[in-house]
mmCIF file of C-alpha atoms and ligand atoms in Angstrom:
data_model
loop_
_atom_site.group_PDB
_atom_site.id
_atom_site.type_symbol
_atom_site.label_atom_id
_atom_site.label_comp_id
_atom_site.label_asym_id
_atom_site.label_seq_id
_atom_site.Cartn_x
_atom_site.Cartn_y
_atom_site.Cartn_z
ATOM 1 C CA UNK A 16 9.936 -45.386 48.845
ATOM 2 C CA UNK A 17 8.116 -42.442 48.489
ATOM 3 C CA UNK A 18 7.856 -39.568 50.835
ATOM 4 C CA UNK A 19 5.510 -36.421 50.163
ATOM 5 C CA UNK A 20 5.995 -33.638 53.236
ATOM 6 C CA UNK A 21 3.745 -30.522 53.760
ATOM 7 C CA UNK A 22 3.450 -30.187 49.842
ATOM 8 C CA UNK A 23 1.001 -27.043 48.605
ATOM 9 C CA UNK A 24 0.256 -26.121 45.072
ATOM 10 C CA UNK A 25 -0.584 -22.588 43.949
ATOM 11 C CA UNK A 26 -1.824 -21.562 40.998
ATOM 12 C CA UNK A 27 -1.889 -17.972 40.701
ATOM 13 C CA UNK A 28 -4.617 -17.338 43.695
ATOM 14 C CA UNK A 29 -6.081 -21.042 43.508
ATOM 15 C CA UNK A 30 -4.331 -22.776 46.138
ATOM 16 C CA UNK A 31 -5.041 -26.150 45.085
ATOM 17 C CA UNK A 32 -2.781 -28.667 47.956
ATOM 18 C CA UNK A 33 -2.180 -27.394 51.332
ATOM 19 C CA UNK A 34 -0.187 -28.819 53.488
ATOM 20 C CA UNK A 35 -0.267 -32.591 51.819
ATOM 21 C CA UNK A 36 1.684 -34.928 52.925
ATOM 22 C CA UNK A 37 1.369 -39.006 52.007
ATOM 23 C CA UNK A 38 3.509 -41.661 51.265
ATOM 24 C CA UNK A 39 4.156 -45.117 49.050
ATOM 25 C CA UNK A 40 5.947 -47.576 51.004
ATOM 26 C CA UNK A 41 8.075 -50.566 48.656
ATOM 27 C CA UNK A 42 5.838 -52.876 46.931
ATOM 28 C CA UNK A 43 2.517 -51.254 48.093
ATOM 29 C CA UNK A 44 -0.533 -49.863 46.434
ATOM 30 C CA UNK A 45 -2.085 -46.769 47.670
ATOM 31 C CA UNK A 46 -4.752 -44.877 46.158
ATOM 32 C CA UNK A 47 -5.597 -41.660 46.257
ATOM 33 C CA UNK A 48 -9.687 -40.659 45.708
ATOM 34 C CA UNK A 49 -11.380 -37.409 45.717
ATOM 35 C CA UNK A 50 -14.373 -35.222 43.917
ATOM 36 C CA UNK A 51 -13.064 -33.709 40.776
ATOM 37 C CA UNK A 52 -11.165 -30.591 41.657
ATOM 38 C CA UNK A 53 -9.900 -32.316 44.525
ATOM 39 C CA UNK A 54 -6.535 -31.869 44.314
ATOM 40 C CA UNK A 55 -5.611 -35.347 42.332
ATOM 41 C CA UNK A 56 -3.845 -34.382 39.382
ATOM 42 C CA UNK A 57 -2.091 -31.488 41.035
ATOM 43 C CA UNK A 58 -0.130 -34.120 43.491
ATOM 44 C CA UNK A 59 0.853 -36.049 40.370
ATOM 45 C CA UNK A 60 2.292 -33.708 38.721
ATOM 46 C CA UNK A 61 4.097 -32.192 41.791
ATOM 47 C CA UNK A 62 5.358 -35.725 42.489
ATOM 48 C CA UNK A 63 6.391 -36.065 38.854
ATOM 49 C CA UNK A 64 7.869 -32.513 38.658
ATOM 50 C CA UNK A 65 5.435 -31.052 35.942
ATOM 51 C CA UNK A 66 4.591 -28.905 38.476
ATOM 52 C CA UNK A 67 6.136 -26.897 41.136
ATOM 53 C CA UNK A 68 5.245 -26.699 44.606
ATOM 54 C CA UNK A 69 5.637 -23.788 46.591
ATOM 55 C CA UNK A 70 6.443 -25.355 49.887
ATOM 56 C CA UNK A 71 7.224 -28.589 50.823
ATOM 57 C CA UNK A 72 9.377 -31.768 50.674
ATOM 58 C CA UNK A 73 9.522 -34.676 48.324
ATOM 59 C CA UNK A 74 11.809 -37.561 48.810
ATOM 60 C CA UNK A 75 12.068 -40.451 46.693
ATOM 61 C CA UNK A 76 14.422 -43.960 47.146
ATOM 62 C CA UNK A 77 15.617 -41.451 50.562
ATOM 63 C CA UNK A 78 16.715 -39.283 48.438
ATOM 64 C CA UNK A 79 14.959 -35.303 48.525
ATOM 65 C CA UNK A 80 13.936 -35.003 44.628
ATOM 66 C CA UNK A 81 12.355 -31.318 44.896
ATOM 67 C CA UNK A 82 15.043 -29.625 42.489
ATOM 68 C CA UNK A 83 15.554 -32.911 40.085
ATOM 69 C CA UNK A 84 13.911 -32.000 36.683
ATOM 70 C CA UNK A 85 11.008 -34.351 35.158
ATOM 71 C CA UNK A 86 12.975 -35.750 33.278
ATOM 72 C CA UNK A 87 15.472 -37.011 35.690
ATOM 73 C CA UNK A 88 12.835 -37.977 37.996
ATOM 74 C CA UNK A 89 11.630 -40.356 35.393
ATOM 75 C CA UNK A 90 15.120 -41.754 34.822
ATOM 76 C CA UNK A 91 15.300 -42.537 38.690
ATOM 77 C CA UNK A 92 12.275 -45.009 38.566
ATOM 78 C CA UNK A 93 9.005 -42.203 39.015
ATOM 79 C CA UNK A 94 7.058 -42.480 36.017
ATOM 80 C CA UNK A 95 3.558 -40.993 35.626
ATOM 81 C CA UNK A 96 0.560 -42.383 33.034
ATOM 82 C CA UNK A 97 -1.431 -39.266 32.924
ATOM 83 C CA UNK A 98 -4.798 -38.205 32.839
ATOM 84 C CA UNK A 99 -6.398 -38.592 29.805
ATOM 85 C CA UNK A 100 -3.574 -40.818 28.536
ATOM 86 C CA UNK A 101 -1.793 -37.742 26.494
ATOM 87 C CA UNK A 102 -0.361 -39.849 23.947
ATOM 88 C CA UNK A 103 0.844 -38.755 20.719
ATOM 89 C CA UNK A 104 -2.062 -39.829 18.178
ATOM 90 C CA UNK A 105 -0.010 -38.075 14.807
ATOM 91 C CA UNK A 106 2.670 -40.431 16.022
ATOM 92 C CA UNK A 107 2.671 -44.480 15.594
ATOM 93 C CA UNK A 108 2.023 -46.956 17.893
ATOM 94 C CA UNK A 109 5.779 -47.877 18.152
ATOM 95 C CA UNK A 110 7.279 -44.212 18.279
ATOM 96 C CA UNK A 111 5.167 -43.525 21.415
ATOM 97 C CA UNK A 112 7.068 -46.185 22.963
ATOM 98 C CA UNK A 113 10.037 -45.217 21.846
ATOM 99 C CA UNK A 114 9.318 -41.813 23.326
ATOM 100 C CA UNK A 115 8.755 -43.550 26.739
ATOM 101 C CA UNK A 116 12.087 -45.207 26.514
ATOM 102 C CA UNK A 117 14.355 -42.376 25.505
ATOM 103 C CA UNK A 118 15.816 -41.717 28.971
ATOM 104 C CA UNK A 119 17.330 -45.533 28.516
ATOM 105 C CA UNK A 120 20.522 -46.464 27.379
ATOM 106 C CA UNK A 121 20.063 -47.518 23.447
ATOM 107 C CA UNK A 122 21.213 -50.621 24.021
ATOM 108 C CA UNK A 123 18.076 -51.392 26.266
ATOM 109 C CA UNK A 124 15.781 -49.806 24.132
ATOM 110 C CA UNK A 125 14.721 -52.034 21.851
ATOM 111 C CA UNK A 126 14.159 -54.958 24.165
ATOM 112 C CA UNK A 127 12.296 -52.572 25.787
ATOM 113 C CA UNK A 128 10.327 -51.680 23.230
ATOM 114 C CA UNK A 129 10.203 -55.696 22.181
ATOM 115 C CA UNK A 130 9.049 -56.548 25.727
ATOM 116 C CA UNK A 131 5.299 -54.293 25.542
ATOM 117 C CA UNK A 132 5.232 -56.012 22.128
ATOM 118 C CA UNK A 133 5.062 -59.789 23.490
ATOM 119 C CA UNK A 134 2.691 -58.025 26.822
ATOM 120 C CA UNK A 135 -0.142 -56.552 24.894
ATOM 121 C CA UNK A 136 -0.729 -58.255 21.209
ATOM 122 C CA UNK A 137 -3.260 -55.428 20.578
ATOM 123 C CA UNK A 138 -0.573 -52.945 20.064
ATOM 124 C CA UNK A 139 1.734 -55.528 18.257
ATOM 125 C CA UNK A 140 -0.326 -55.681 15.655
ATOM 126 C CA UNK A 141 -0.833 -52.004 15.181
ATOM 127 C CA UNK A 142 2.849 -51.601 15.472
ATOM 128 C CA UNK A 143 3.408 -49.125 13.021
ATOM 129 C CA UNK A 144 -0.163 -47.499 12.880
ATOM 130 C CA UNK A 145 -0.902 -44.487 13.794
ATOM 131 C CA UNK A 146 -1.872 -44.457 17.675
ATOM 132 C CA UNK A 147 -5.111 -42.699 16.426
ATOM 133 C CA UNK A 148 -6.558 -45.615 15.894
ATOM 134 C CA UNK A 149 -6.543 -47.361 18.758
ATOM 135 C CA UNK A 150 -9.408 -48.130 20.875
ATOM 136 C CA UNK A 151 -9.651 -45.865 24.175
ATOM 137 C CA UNK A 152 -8.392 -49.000 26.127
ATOM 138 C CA UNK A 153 -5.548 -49.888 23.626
ATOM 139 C CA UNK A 154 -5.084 -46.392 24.420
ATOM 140 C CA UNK A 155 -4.824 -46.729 28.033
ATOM 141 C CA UNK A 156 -2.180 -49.813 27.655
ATOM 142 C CA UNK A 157 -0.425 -47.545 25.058
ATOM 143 C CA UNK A 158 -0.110 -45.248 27.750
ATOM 144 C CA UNK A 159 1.263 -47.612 30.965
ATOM 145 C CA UNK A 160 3.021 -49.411 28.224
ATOM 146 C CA UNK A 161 5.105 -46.105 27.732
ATOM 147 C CA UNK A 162 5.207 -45.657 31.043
ATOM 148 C CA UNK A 163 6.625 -49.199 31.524
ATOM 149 C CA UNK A 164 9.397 -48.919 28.830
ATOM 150 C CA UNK A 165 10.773 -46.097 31.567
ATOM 151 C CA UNK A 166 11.634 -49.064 34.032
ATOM 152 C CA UNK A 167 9.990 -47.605 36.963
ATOM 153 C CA UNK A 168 9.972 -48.371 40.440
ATOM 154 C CA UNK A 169 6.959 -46.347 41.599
ATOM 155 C CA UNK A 170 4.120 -46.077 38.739
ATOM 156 C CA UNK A 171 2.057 -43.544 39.213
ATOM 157 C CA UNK A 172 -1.835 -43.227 37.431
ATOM 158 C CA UNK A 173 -3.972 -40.535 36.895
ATOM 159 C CA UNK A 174 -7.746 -41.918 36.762
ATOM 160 C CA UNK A 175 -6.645 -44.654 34.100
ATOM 161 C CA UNK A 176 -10.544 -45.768 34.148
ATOM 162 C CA UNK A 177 -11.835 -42.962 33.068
ATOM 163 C CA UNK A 178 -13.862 -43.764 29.485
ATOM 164 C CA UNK A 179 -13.716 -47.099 29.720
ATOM 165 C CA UNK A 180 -16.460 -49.901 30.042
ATOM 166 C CA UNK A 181 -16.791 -52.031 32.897
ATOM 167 C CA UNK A 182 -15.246 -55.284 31.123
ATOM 168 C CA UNK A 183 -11.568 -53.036 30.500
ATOM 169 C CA UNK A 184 -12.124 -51.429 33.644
ATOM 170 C CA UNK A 185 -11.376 -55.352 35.182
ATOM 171 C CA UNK A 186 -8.729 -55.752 32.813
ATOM 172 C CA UNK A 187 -6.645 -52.523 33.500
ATOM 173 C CA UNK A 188 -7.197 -53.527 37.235
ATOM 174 C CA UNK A 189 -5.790 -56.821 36.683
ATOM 175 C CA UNK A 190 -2.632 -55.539 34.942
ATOM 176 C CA UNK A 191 -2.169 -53.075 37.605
ATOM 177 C CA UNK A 192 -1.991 -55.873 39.981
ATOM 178 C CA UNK A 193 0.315 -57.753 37.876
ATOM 179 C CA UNK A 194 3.110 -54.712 37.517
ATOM 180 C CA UNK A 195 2.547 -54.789 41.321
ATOM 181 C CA UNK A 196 3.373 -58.459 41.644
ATOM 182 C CA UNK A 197 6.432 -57.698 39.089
ATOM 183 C CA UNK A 198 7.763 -55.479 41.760
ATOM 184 C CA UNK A 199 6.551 -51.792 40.670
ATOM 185 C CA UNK A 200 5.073 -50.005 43.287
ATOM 186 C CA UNK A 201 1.720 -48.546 42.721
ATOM 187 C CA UNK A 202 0.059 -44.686 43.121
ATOM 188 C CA UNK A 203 -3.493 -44.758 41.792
ATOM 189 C CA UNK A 204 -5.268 -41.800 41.348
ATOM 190 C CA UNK A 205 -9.435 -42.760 41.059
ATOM 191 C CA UNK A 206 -13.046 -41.462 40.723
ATOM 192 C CA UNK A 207 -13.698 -44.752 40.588
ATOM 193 C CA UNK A 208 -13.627 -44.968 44.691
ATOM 194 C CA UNK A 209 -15.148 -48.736 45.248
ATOM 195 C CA UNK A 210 -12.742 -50.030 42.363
ATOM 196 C CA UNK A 211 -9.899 -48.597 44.137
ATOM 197 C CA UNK A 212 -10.297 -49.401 47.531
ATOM 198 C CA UNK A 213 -10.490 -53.139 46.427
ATOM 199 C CA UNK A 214 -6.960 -53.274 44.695
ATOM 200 C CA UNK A 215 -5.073 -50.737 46.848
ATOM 201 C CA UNK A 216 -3.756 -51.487 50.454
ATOM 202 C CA UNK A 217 -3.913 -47.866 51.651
ATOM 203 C CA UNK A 218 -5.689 -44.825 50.739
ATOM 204 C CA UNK A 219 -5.598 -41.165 50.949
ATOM 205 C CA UNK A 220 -9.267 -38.955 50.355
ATOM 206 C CA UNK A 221 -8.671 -35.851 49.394
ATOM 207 C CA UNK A 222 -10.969 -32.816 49.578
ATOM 208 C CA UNK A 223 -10.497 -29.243 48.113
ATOM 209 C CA UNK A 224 -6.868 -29.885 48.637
ATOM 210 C CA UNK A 225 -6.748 -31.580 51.661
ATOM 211 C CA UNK A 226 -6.087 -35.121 53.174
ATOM 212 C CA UNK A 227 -9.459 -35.419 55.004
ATOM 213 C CA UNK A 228 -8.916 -39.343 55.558
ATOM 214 C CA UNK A 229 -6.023 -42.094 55.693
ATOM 215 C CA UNK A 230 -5.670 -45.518 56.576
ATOM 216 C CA UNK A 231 -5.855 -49.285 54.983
ATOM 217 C CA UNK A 232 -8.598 -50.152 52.354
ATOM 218 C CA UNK A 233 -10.549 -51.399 54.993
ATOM 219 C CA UNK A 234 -10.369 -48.454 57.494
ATOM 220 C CA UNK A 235 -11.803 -46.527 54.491
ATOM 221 C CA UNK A 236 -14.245 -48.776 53.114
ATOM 222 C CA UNK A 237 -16.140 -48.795 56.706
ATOM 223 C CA UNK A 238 -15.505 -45.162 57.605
ATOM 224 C CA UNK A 239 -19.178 -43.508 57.307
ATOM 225 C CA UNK A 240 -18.304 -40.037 55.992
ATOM 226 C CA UNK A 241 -16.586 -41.999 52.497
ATOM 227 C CA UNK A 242 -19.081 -44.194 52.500
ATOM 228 C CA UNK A 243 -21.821 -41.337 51.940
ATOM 229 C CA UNK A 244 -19.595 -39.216 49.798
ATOM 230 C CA UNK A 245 -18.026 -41.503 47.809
ATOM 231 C CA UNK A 246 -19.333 -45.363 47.338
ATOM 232 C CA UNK A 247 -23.430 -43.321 46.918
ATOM 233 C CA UNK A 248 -23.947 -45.439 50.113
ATOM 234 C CA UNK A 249 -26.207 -43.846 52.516
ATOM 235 C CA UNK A 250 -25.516 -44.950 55.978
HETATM 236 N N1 ADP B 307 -3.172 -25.467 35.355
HETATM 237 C C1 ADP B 307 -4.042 -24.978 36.249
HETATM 238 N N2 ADP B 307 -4.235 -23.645 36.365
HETATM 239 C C2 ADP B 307 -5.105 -23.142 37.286
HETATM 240 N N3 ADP B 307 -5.831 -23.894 38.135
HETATM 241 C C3 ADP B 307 -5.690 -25.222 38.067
HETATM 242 C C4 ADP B 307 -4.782 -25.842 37.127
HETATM 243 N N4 ADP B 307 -4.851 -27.182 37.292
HETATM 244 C C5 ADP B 307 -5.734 -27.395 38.295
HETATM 245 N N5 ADP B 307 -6.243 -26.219 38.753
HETATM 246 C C6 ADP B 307 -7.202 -26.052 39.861
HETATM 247 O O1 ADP B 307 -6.635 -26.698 40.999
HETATM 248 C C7 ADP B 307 -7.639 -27.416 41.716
HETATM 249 C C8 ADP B 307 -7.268 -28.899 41.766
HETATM 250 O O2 ADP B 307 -7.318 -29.427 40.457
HETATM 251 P P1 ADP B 307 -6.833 -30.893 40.078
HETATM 252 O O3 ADP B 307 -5.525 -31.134 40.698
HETATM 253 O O4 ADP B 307 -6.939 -31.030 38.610
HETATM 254 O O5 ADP B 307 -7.937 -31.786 40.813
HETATM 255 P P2 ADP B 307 -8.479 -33.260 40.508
HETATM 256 O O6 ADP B 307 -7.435 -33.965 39.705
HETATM 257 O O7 ADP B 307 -8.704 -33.854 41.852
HETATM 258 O O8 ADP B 307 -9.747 -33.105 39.745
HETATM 259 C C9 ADP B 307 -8.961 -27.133 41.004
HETATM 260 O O9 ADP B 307 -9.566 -26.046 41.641
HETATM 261 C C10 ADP B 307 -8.520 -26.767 39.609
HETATM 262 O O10 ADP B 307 -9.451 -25.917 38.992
HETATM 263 MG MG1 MG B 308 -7.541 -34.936 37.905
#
């Protein structure tokens, strides 16, 4: 579904993804974990077009999606929740949504809309609040539920645990599991390496803009090197 070749990221002289290359495959989770500074966000946003690469390829649905805008990339099914949720807290709880939905026909919209409504009674009852006074995790679902209104077929998230205490932790895990089962395939960027590795299928680590180890969750989870760096397990 999702095809990243040779991708590298340059800012100015910090060359922050050389030579990446990873892939989503229909109806799989893969995760992506790293240190901060890693590399994480960059790939994101190069997937998602908010940034541009200076080499490489990125196909999406078999279909090479380096020139489409952000925009359109969105409209084809690749929808990013960012980090730090970047939602618009001046704005209500419904006109974020709406935001998230503009690239749909208007017709659609408001079922759209409707349809995060019935999911997450938290934000239906702040409906027309402002978003600023939402919890951190009504926050978070505020955030994939924009994301959701965009009908995606790949979601992508950028450390959507970060903040949050253990008991929404489980529950943002468990509705990332349940978009899966809905069909949505799944990109998870995480600090949060142990959380990760048990909901994804495959991973990716990435260090100082490199992909230093692939394979399933359970290649990773016994490999000794990301055991010692990343789950504080000394081996
Ligand atoms: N907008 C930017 N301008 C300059 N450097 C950046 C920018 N965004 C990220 N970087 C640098 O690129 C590298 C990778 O950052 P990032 O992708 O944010 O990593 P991660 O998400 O894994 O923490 C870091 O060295 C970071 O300082
Ligand atoms: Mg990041």
């Amino acid at each position: 579904m999702l095809e990243i070749e040779n991708i590298n990221v340059r800012y100015g002289p910090i060359h922050a993804l050389k030579n990446i290359s990873i892939s989503v495959g229909e109806s799989e989770i893969v995760t992506v974990v790293g240190s901060n500074g890693a590399g994480k966000s960059s790939l994101l946003r190069a997937i998602a077009g908010t940034v541009k690469p200076s080499k490489g390829n990125i196909f999406f649905k078999e279909k090479k999606i380096n020139s489409l805008s952000a925009p359109s990339r969105v409209k084809s099914g690749l929808t990013l929740v960012p980090e730090g949720r970047q939602i618009f807290v001046s704005m209500t709880v419904e006109e974020n949504l709406l935001l998230g939905a503009h690239s749909q026909n208007r017709s659609q919209v408001k079922n759209l809309v409707e349809s995060i409504f019935d999911r997450f009674s938290n934000l239906a009852s702040r409906r027309y609040q402002l978003a600023s006074v939402l919890s951190g995790g009504e926050q978070q679902m505020l955030a994939i539920g924009r994301a959701m209104v965009a009908k995606p077929k790949l979601m992508m998230l950028d450390e959507p645990s970060l903040g949050l205490s253990p008991i929404l932790v489980g529950q943002l895990f468990e509705l990332i599991k349940e978009l899966h089962s809905e069909g949505i395939s799944i990109l998870i960027v995480e600090q949060n390496t142990k959380l990760a590795l048990k909901t994804a299928h495959r991973g990716y680590v990435l260090e100082l803009g490199s992909v230093r180890l692939e394979g399933t969750v359970s290649q990773l989870a016994a490999d000794k090197i990301l055991a010692e760096a990343y789950l504080g397990e000394s081996v």
